[in-house]
Amino acid sequence: MQCALKFACSAAPPSSASIAPLLFSNTHNKKKKLRNGCSIRAELSDDNDPLLQAAINSASLHPLFIDPYAGCFVSTHTQMDMETKAKQYCIATKFIDDKLLSTVNHMDGLKQVVLLSDGMDTRPYRLNWPSSTIMFDISPLRVFQKAAEKLDGVGAKIPQRCLFLHVPLETPNIQETLVTKGFNGTRPSVWAIQGLPLMTLVSFEEILLTVSGMAMKGCLFFGELPAWLAETGIGNKSSMKKWINNIFMSYGFKVDMISYNEVAKRLGKVVKPGDYEKILFVAEQLRCSDDQMETWRKELQRVDEDGDEE
């Protein structure tokens, strides 16, 4: 493999219609009924499991010039087309990599990273994470287990003095599981999404609700989303921008859409003009996390009780 800036590409992942619905559960809004729309059945084999196959296809799209592990997910007969396929995915991967590291390196003390992925995200292994980084991967359990086996087989290791924990996407209560595994809502965190199986706008809204409830004010949430989430036509840029601003703001985020063309230029690449199948974004949390609000509530209660005693 060449170390130069090249894109490793393969056939596009299966259509969203072939992937079982996955709904994100949360506890932030008690009035909202908890849902778990994921159905991964025991009879699925590696060949007919749509989530696994989609993750394998996506793994082959990673920019191999910075990913020494992606090859362990790809079969020897996978067709590669360096020039015409999936440059957009590779550009997004590089953008997310750089944004994650630049954000984490500006955090003091414990650094919390939450990756919303397809289960084959190699970032915990291949990026140069600073010490005291704890990474949480939220992804389908079956895919993650398969990936972990392959990564172990090629000797992939988490950087020293870092911790990597998995939270199954099928877990009924994602927030509670994250807290149980050590996530602290009164500490800074950074959230990134790429490859997470999404089927409906509702499932994405539940993700936003979960991140909004757990990320401190000022924390970043960024990554890549399927453009079909937008209720308006993707060919109308102004309409898509208005849609994404409205939906993120309704959950307390200020968001910016990122141009694939601009990112590509910084990498010395050119992408063909036209409609994109993905949305690249960076959002900032404007609200306080649930844990922050609870801490302040307790402090106000303590001040009131001290005042009553006086």
Tab-separated table of C-alpha atoms in Angstrom:
chain	number	residue	atom	x	y	z
A	1	MET	CA	0.000	0.000	0.000
A	2	GLN	CA	1.262	3.478	-0.821
A	3	CYS	CA	1.665	6.004	1.977
A	4	ALA	CA	0.665	8.875	-0.289
A	5	LEU	CA	-2.762	10.471	-0.039
A	6	LYS	CA	-4.783	7.850	-1.886
A	7	PHE	CA	-8.321	6.673	-1.369
A	8	ALA	CA	-9.144	2.992	-0.876
A	9	CYS	CA	-12.640	2.393	-2.193
A	10	SER	CA	-15.009	-0.458	-2.880
A	11	ALA	CA	-18.619	-1.066	-3.826
A	12	ALA	CA	-21.118	1.087	-1.991
A	13	PRO	CA	-22.763	-0.345	1.149
A	14	PRO	CA	-26.183	-2.020	0.855
A	15	SER	CA	-29.134	0.323	0.598
A	16	SER	CA	-30.750	1.465	3.821
A	17	ALA	CA	-33.808	-0.608	2.986
A	18	SER	CA	-31.774	-3.766	3.491
A	19	ILE	CA	-30.689	-2.877	7.015
A	20	ALA	CA	-32.882	-3.634	10.015
A	21	PRO	CA	-34.147	-0.508	11.812
A	22	LEU	CA	-32.040	0.622	14.768
A	23	LEU	CA	-33.531	3.054	17.245
A	24	PHE	CA	-31.458	4.800	19.891
A	25	SER	CA	-32.869	4.546	23.438
A	26	ASN	CA	-32.349	7.182	26.123
A	27	THR	CA	-33.514	8.282	29.549
A	28	HIS	CA	-33.284	12.053	29.139
A	29	ASN	CA	-36.955	12.500	28.321
A	30	LYS	CA	-39.075	10.336	30.591
A	31	LYS	CA	-42.215	11.195	28.668
A	32	LYS	CA	-40.747	9.617	25.546
A	33	LYS	CA	-41.330	5.895	25.301
A	34	LEU	CA	-38.127	3.845	25.258
A	35	ARG	CA	-37.675	2.007	22.010
A	36	ASN	CA	-35.352	-0.689	20.824
A	37	GLY	CA	-35.946	-1.290	17.137
A	38	CYS	CA	-32.885	-3.451	16.585
A	39	SER	CA	-33.452	-7.073	15.689
A	40	ILE	CA	-30.316	-9.137	15.190
A	41	ARG	CA	-31.380	-12.752	14.986
A	42	ALA	CA	-29.357	-15.791	15.892
A	43	GLU	CA	-29.846	-17.396	12.495
A	44	LEU	CA	-27.997	-14.629	10.677
A	45	SER	CA	-24.697	-15.783	9.209
A	46	ASP	CA	-21.745	-13.599	8.303
A	47	ASP	CA	-22.800	-13.696	4.651
A	48	ASN	CA	-26.399	-12.558	5.100
A	49	ASP	CA	-26.099	-10.247	8.112
A	50	PRO	CA	-26.796	-6.801	6.563
A	51	LEU	CA	-25.189	-4.865	9.425
A	52	LEU	CA	-21.995	-6.909	9.245
A	53	GLN	CA	-21.776	-6.671	5.462
A	54	ALA	CA	-22.391	-2.920	5.517
A	55	ALA	CA	-19.634	-2.476	8.098
A	56	ILE	CA	-17.209	-4.614	6.064
A	57	ASN	CA	-17.923	-2.565	2.960
A	58	SER	CA	-17.395	0.667	4.868
A	59	ALA	CA	-14.146	-0.644	6.355
A	60	SER	CA	-12.780	-1.074	2.864
A	61	LEU	CA	-13.471	2.606	2.244
A	62	HIS	CA	-11.191	3.888	4.992
A	63	PRO	CA	-8.221	5.917	3.796
A	64	LEU	CA	-5.543	3.241	4.134
A	65	PHE	CA	-2.708	5.735	4.176
A	66	ILE	CA	-3.570	6.368	7.819
A	67	ASP	CA	-5.313	3.086	8.635
A	68	PRO	CA	-3.046	0.030	8.952
A	69	TYR	CA	-5.918	-2.142	10.209
A	70	ALA	CA	-8.744	-1.650	7.694
A	71	GLY	CA	-7.305	-4.357	5.471
A	72	CYS	CA	-8.075	-7.082	8.014
A	73	PHE	CA	-11.801	-6.510	7.438
A	74	VAL	CA	-11.666	-6.736	3.657
A	75	SER	CA	-11.698	-10.021	1.750
A	76	THR	CA	-9.004	-10.621	-0.839
A	77	HIS	CA	-11.498	-10.456	-3.721
A	78	THR	CA	-12.797	-6.991	-2.815
A	79	GLN	CA	-12.687	-4.729	-5.864
A	80	MET	CA	-10.887	-1.421	-5.430
A	81	ASP	CA	-11.423	1.689	-7.531
A	82	MET	CA	-9.089	4.417	-6.374
A	83	GLU	CA	-10.434	7.136	-8.639
A	84	THR	CA	-14.216	7.088	-8.749
A	85	LYS	CA	-15.765	5.516	-5.653
A	86	ALA	CA	-16.279	6.714	-2.091
A	87	LYS	CA	-13.823	9.638	-2.076
A	88	GLN	CA	-16.442	11.462	-0.051
A	89	TYR	CA	-16.318	8.833	2.705
A	90	CYS	CA	-12.543	8.974	2.835
A	91	ILE	CA	-12.521	12.769	2.994
A	92	ALA	CA	-14.994	12.644	5.879
A	93	THR	CA	-12.897	10.038	7.696
A	94	LYS	CA	-9.804	12.225	7.533
A	95	PHE	CA	-11.783	15.280	8.650
A	96	ILE	CA	-13.242	13.421	11.650
A	97	ASP	CA	-9.839	11.985	12.592
A	98	ASP	CA	-8.239	15.428	12.676
A	99	LYS	CA	-11.174	17.024	14.498
A	100	LEU	CA	-11.162	14.328	17.184
A	101	LEU	CA	-7.454	14.655	17.922
A	102	SER	CA	-7.405	18.460	17.881
A	103	THR	CA	-10.363	18.554	20.299
A	104	VAL	CA	-9.078	15.877	22.665
A	105	ASN	CA	-5.604	17.396	22.849
A	106	HIS	CA	-7.113	20.609	24.216
A	107	MET	CA	-8.876	18.797	27.084
A	108	ASP	CA	-7.335	18.777	30.546
A	109	GLY	CA	-7.358	15.671	32.721
A	110	LEU	CA	-9.667	12.830	31.739
A	111	LYS	CA	-10.568	12.922	28.057
A	112	GLN	CA	-13.897	11.330	27.097
A	113	VAL	CA	-14.526	10.275	23.488
A	114	VAL	CA	-17.798	8.721	22.296
A	115	LEU	CA	-17.759	7.065	18.863
A	116	LEU	CA	-21.095	6.244	17.225
A	117	SER	CA	-20.025	3.711	14.612
A	118	ASP	CA	-20.845	0.636	12.568
A	119	GLY	CA	-18.752	-1.549	14.895
A	120	MET	CA	-15.597	-1.591	12.748
A	121	ASP	CA	-14.182	1.802	13.665
A	122	THR	CA	-10.388	1.471	13.931
A	123	ARG	CA	-9.869	4.944	15.396
A	124	PRO	CA	-9.277	3.653	18.952
A	125	TYR	CA	-6.303	1.653	17.610
A	126	ARG	CA	-4.777	3.753	14.857
A	127	LEU	CA	-4.986	7.334	16.147
A	128	ASN	CA	-2.379	8.857	18.430
A	129	TRP	CA	-4.570	9.359	21.485
A	130	PRO	CA	-3.088	11.264	24.443
A	131	SER	CA	-2.838	9.518	27.793
A	132	SER	CA	-5.926	9.501	30.048
A	133	THR	CA	-8.273	9.123	27.089
A	134	ILE	CA	-11.309	6.918	27.647
A	135	MET	CA	-13.160	5.890	24.475
A	136	PHE	CA	-16.706	4.562	24.304
A	137	ASP	CA	-17.806	2.847	21.087
A	138	ILE	CA	-21.584	2.641	20.554
A	139	SER	CA	-22.299	0.149	17.775
A	140	PRO	CA	-24.073	-3.147	16.950
A	141	LEU	CA	-22.736	-5.877	19.252
A	142	ARG	CA	-22.394	-8.628	16.639
A	143	VAL	CA	-20.379	-6.455	14.264
A	144	PHE	CA	-18.175	-5.125	17.063
A	145	GLN	CA	-17.364	-8.646	18.280
A	146	LYS	CA	-16.382	-9.768	14.778
A	147	ALA	CA	-14.186	-6.698	14.343
A	148	ALA	CA	-12.543	-7.179	17.744
A	149	GLU	CA	-11.566	-10.733	16.816
A	150	LYS	CA	-9.975	-9.630	13.554
A	151	LEU	CA	-8.163	-6.694	15.134
A	152	ASP	CA	-6.795	-8.923	17.872
A	153	GLY	CA	-5.620	-11.328	15.181
A	154	VAL	CA	-3.460	-8.655	13.542
A	155	GLY	CA	-2.084	-7.381	16.845
A	156	ALA	CA	-3.987	-4.105	17.087
A	157	LYS	CA	-3.513	-2.435	20.481
A	158	ILE	CA	-5.087	0.484	22.291
A	159	PRO	CA	-2.495	3.181	23.168
A	160	GLN	CA	-0.982	2.902	26.623
A	161	ARG	CA	-2.745	4.683	29.466
A	162	CYS	CA	-5.958	4.796	27.428
A	163	LEU	CA	-9.178	2.838	27.921
A	164	PHE	CA	-11.593	1.495	25.289
A	165	LEU	CA	-15.109	0.343	26.205
A	166	HIS	CA	-17.990	-0.895	24.083
A	167	VAL	CA	-21.675	-0.069	24.561
A	168	PRO	CA	-23.972	-2.286	22.455
A	169	LEU	CA	-26.379	-0.296	20.322
A	170	GLU	CA	-29.038	-2.849	21.295
A	171	THR	CA	-28.771	-1.848	24.966
A	172	PRO	CA	-32.222	-0.677	26.182
A	173	ASN	CA	-30.740	2.235	28.143
A	174	ILE	CA	-27.699	3.762	26.440
A	175	GLN	CA	-27.304	6.653	28.884
A	176	GLU	CA	-27.380	4.452	31.948
A	177	THR	CA	-24.907	2.001	30.413
A	178	LEU	CA	-22.466	4.792	29.566
A	179	VAL	CA	-22.636	6.072	33.138
A	180	THR	CA	-22.153	2.548	34.504
A	181	LYS	CA	-19.027	2.202	32.376
A	182	GLY	CA	-17.620	5.438	33.737
A	183	PHE	CA	-18.908	8.296	31.591
A	184	ASN	CA	-19.061	11.536	33.572
A	185	GLY	CA	-21.498	14.193	32.429
A	186	THR	CA	-19.693	16.876	34.454
A	187	ARG	CA	-16.475	16.341	32.482
A	188	PRO	CA	-15.778	17.478	28.895
A	189	SER	CA	-16.477	14.990	26.124
A	190	VAL	CA	-16.360	14.833	22.344
A	191	TRP	CA	-18.829	12.877	20.216
A	192	ALA	CA	-18.320	11.647	16.649
A	193	ILE	CA	-20.678	9.757	14.342
A	194	GLN	CA	-19.797	7.848	11.178
A	195	GLY	CA	-21.306	4.631	9.913
A	196	LEU	CA	-23.883	4.165	12.673
A	197	PRO	CA	-26.860	2.311	11.123
A	198	LEU	CA	-29.768	4.730	10.867
A	199	MET	CA	-33.139	4.008	9.309
A	200	THR	CA	-35.437	6.815	10.350
A	201	LEU	CA	-35.401	10.461	11.362
A	202	VAL	CA	-36.779	9.373	14.740
A	203	SER	CA	-33.707	7.241	15.399
A	204	PHE	CA	-31.451	10.212	14.694
A	205	GLU	CA	-33.525	12.460	16.945
A	206	GLU	CA	-33.046	9.981	19.756
A	207	ILE	CA	-29.302	10.193	19.209
A	208	LEU	CA	-29.481	13.976	19.453
A	209	LEU	CA	-31.530	13.673	22.635
A	210	THR	CA	-28.980	11.304	24.155
A	211	VAL	CA	-25.966	13.450	23.269
A	212	SER	CA	-27.756	16.577	24.474
A	213	GLY	CA	-28.475	14.954	27.814
A	214	MET	CA	-24.904	13.749	28.389
A	215	ALA	CA	-22.550	16.297	26.796
A	216	MET	CA	-21.533	19.342	28.809
A	217	LYS	CA	-22.157	22.850	27.551
A	218	GLY	CA	-19.502	23.705	24.956
A	219	CYS	CA	-18.800	20.094	23.956
A	220	LEU	CA	-18.635	19.170	20.270
A	221	PHE	CA	-20.631	16.615	18.287
A	222	PHE	CA	-19.552	16.110	14.673
A	223	GLY	CA	-19.355	13.591	11.879
A	224	GLU	CA	-21.214	12.327	8.844
A	225	LEU	CA	-24.934	11.709	8.371
A	226	PRO	CA	-26.978	10.273	5.489
A	227	ALA	CA	-28.502	13.101	3.474
A	228	TRP	CA	-31.850	11.314	3.223
A	229	LEU	CA	-32.489	12.306	6.839
A	230	ALA	CA	-33.350	15.734	5.550
A	231	GLU	CA	-37.055	16.181	4.924
A	232	THR	CA	-36.314	18.480	1.983
A	233	GLY	CA	-34.610	17.609	-1.312
A	234	ILE	CA	-30.848	17.277	-1.025
A	235	GLY	CA	-30.428	19.240	-4.244
A	236	ASN	CA	-31.532	22.436	-2.506
A	237	LYS	CA	-28.576	23.458	-0.355
A	238	SER	CA	-30.364	26.324	1.382
A	239	SER	CA	-33.276	24.084	2.332
A	240	MET	CA	-30.979	21.386	3.674
A	241	LYS	CA	-29.049	23.958	5.691
A	242	LYS	CA	-32.289	25.314	7.152
A	243	TRP	CA	-33.448	21.794	8.032
A	244	ILE	CA	-30.225	20.811	9.760
A	245	ASN	CA	-30.113	24.100	11.696
A	246	ASN	CA	-33.674	23.602	12.928
A	247	ILE	CA	-33.304	20.004	14.034
A	248	PHE	CA	-30.001	20.547	15.842
A	249	MET	CA	-31.171	23.744	17.504
A	250	SER	CA	-34.278	21.989	18.800
A	251	TYR	CA	-31.947	19.776	20.866
A	252	GLY	CA	-29.685	22.591	22.014
A	253	PHE	CA	-26.925	22.528	19.391
A	254	LYS	CA	-25.472	25.220	17.180
A	255	VAL	CA	-24.464	23.468	13.958
A	256	ASP	CA	-22.413	24.185	10.852
A	257	MET	CA	-22.481	22.170	7.648
A	258	ILE	CA	-18.978	21.440	6.382
A	259	SER	CA	-18.132	21.523	2.686
A	260	TYR	CA	-16.606	18.308	1.352
A	261	ASN	CA	-14.996	20.410	-1.385
A	262	GLU	CA	-13.173	22.593	1.126
A	263	VAL	CA	-11.927	19.597	3.097
A	264	ALA	CA	-10.815	17.924	-0.132
A	265	LYS	CA	-8.869	21.021	-1.182
A	266	ARG	CA	-6.970	21.002	2.100
A	267	LEU	CA	-6.041	17.382	1.370
A	268	GLY	CA	-4.974	18.224	-2.143
A	269	LYS	CA	-7.925	16.355	-3.647
A	270	VAL	CA	-10.781	17.227	-5.949
A	271	VAL	CA	-14.321	15.857	-5.710
A	272	LYS	CA	-16.821	15.965	-8.545
A	273	PRO	CA	-19.589	18.575	-8.172
A	274	GLY	CA	-23.122	17.403	-7.607
A	275	ASP	CA	-25.486	16.137	-4.957
A	276	TYR	CA	-23.880	14.380	-2.005
A	277	GLU	CA	-25.279	11.344	-0.256
A	278	LYS	CA	-23.927	12.490	3.099
A	279	ILE	CA	-23.934	15.549	5.338
A	280	LEU	CA	-20.713	16.572	7.078
A	281	PHE	CA	-21.320	18.689	10.189
A	282	VAL	CA	-19.893	20.142	13.397
A	283	ALA	CA	-22.259	21.005	16.273
A	284	GLU	CA	-21.626	22.706	19.618
A	285	GLN	CA	-23.680	21.948	22.714
A	286	LEU	CA	-25.347	25.114	24.032
A	287	ARG	CA	-27.169	23.531	26.952
A	288	CYS	CA	-25.930	22.033	30.194
A	289	SER	CA	-25.837	18.269	30.527
A	290	ASP	CA	-28.254	16.445	32.802
A	291	ASP	CA	-25.417	15.875	35.294
A	292	GLN	CA	-24.521	19.571	35.284
A	293	MET	CA	-28.121	20.517	35.929
A	294	GLU	CA	-28.374	17.996	38.754
A	295	THR	CA	-25.154	19.271	40.341
A	296	TRP	CA	-26.408	22.840	40.242
A	297	ARG	CA	-29.804	21.782	41.561
A	298	LYS	CA	-28.145	20.142	44.566
A	299	GLU	CA	-25.965	23.195	45.140
A	300	LEU	CA	-28.972	25.519	45.067
A	301	GLN	CA	-30.805	23.216	47.461
A	302	ARG	CA	-27.821	23.260	49.802
A	303	VAL	CA	-27.666	27.070	49.696
A	304	ASP	CA	-31.395	27.298	50.432
A	305	GLU	CA	-31.087	24.895	53.369
A	306	ASP	CA	-28.131	26.850	54.762
A	307	GLY	CA	-30.188	30.052	54.473
A	308	ASP	CA	-33.095	28.490	56.340
A	309	GLU	CA	-30.801	27.428	59.187
A	310	GLU	CA	-29.460	30.978	59.535
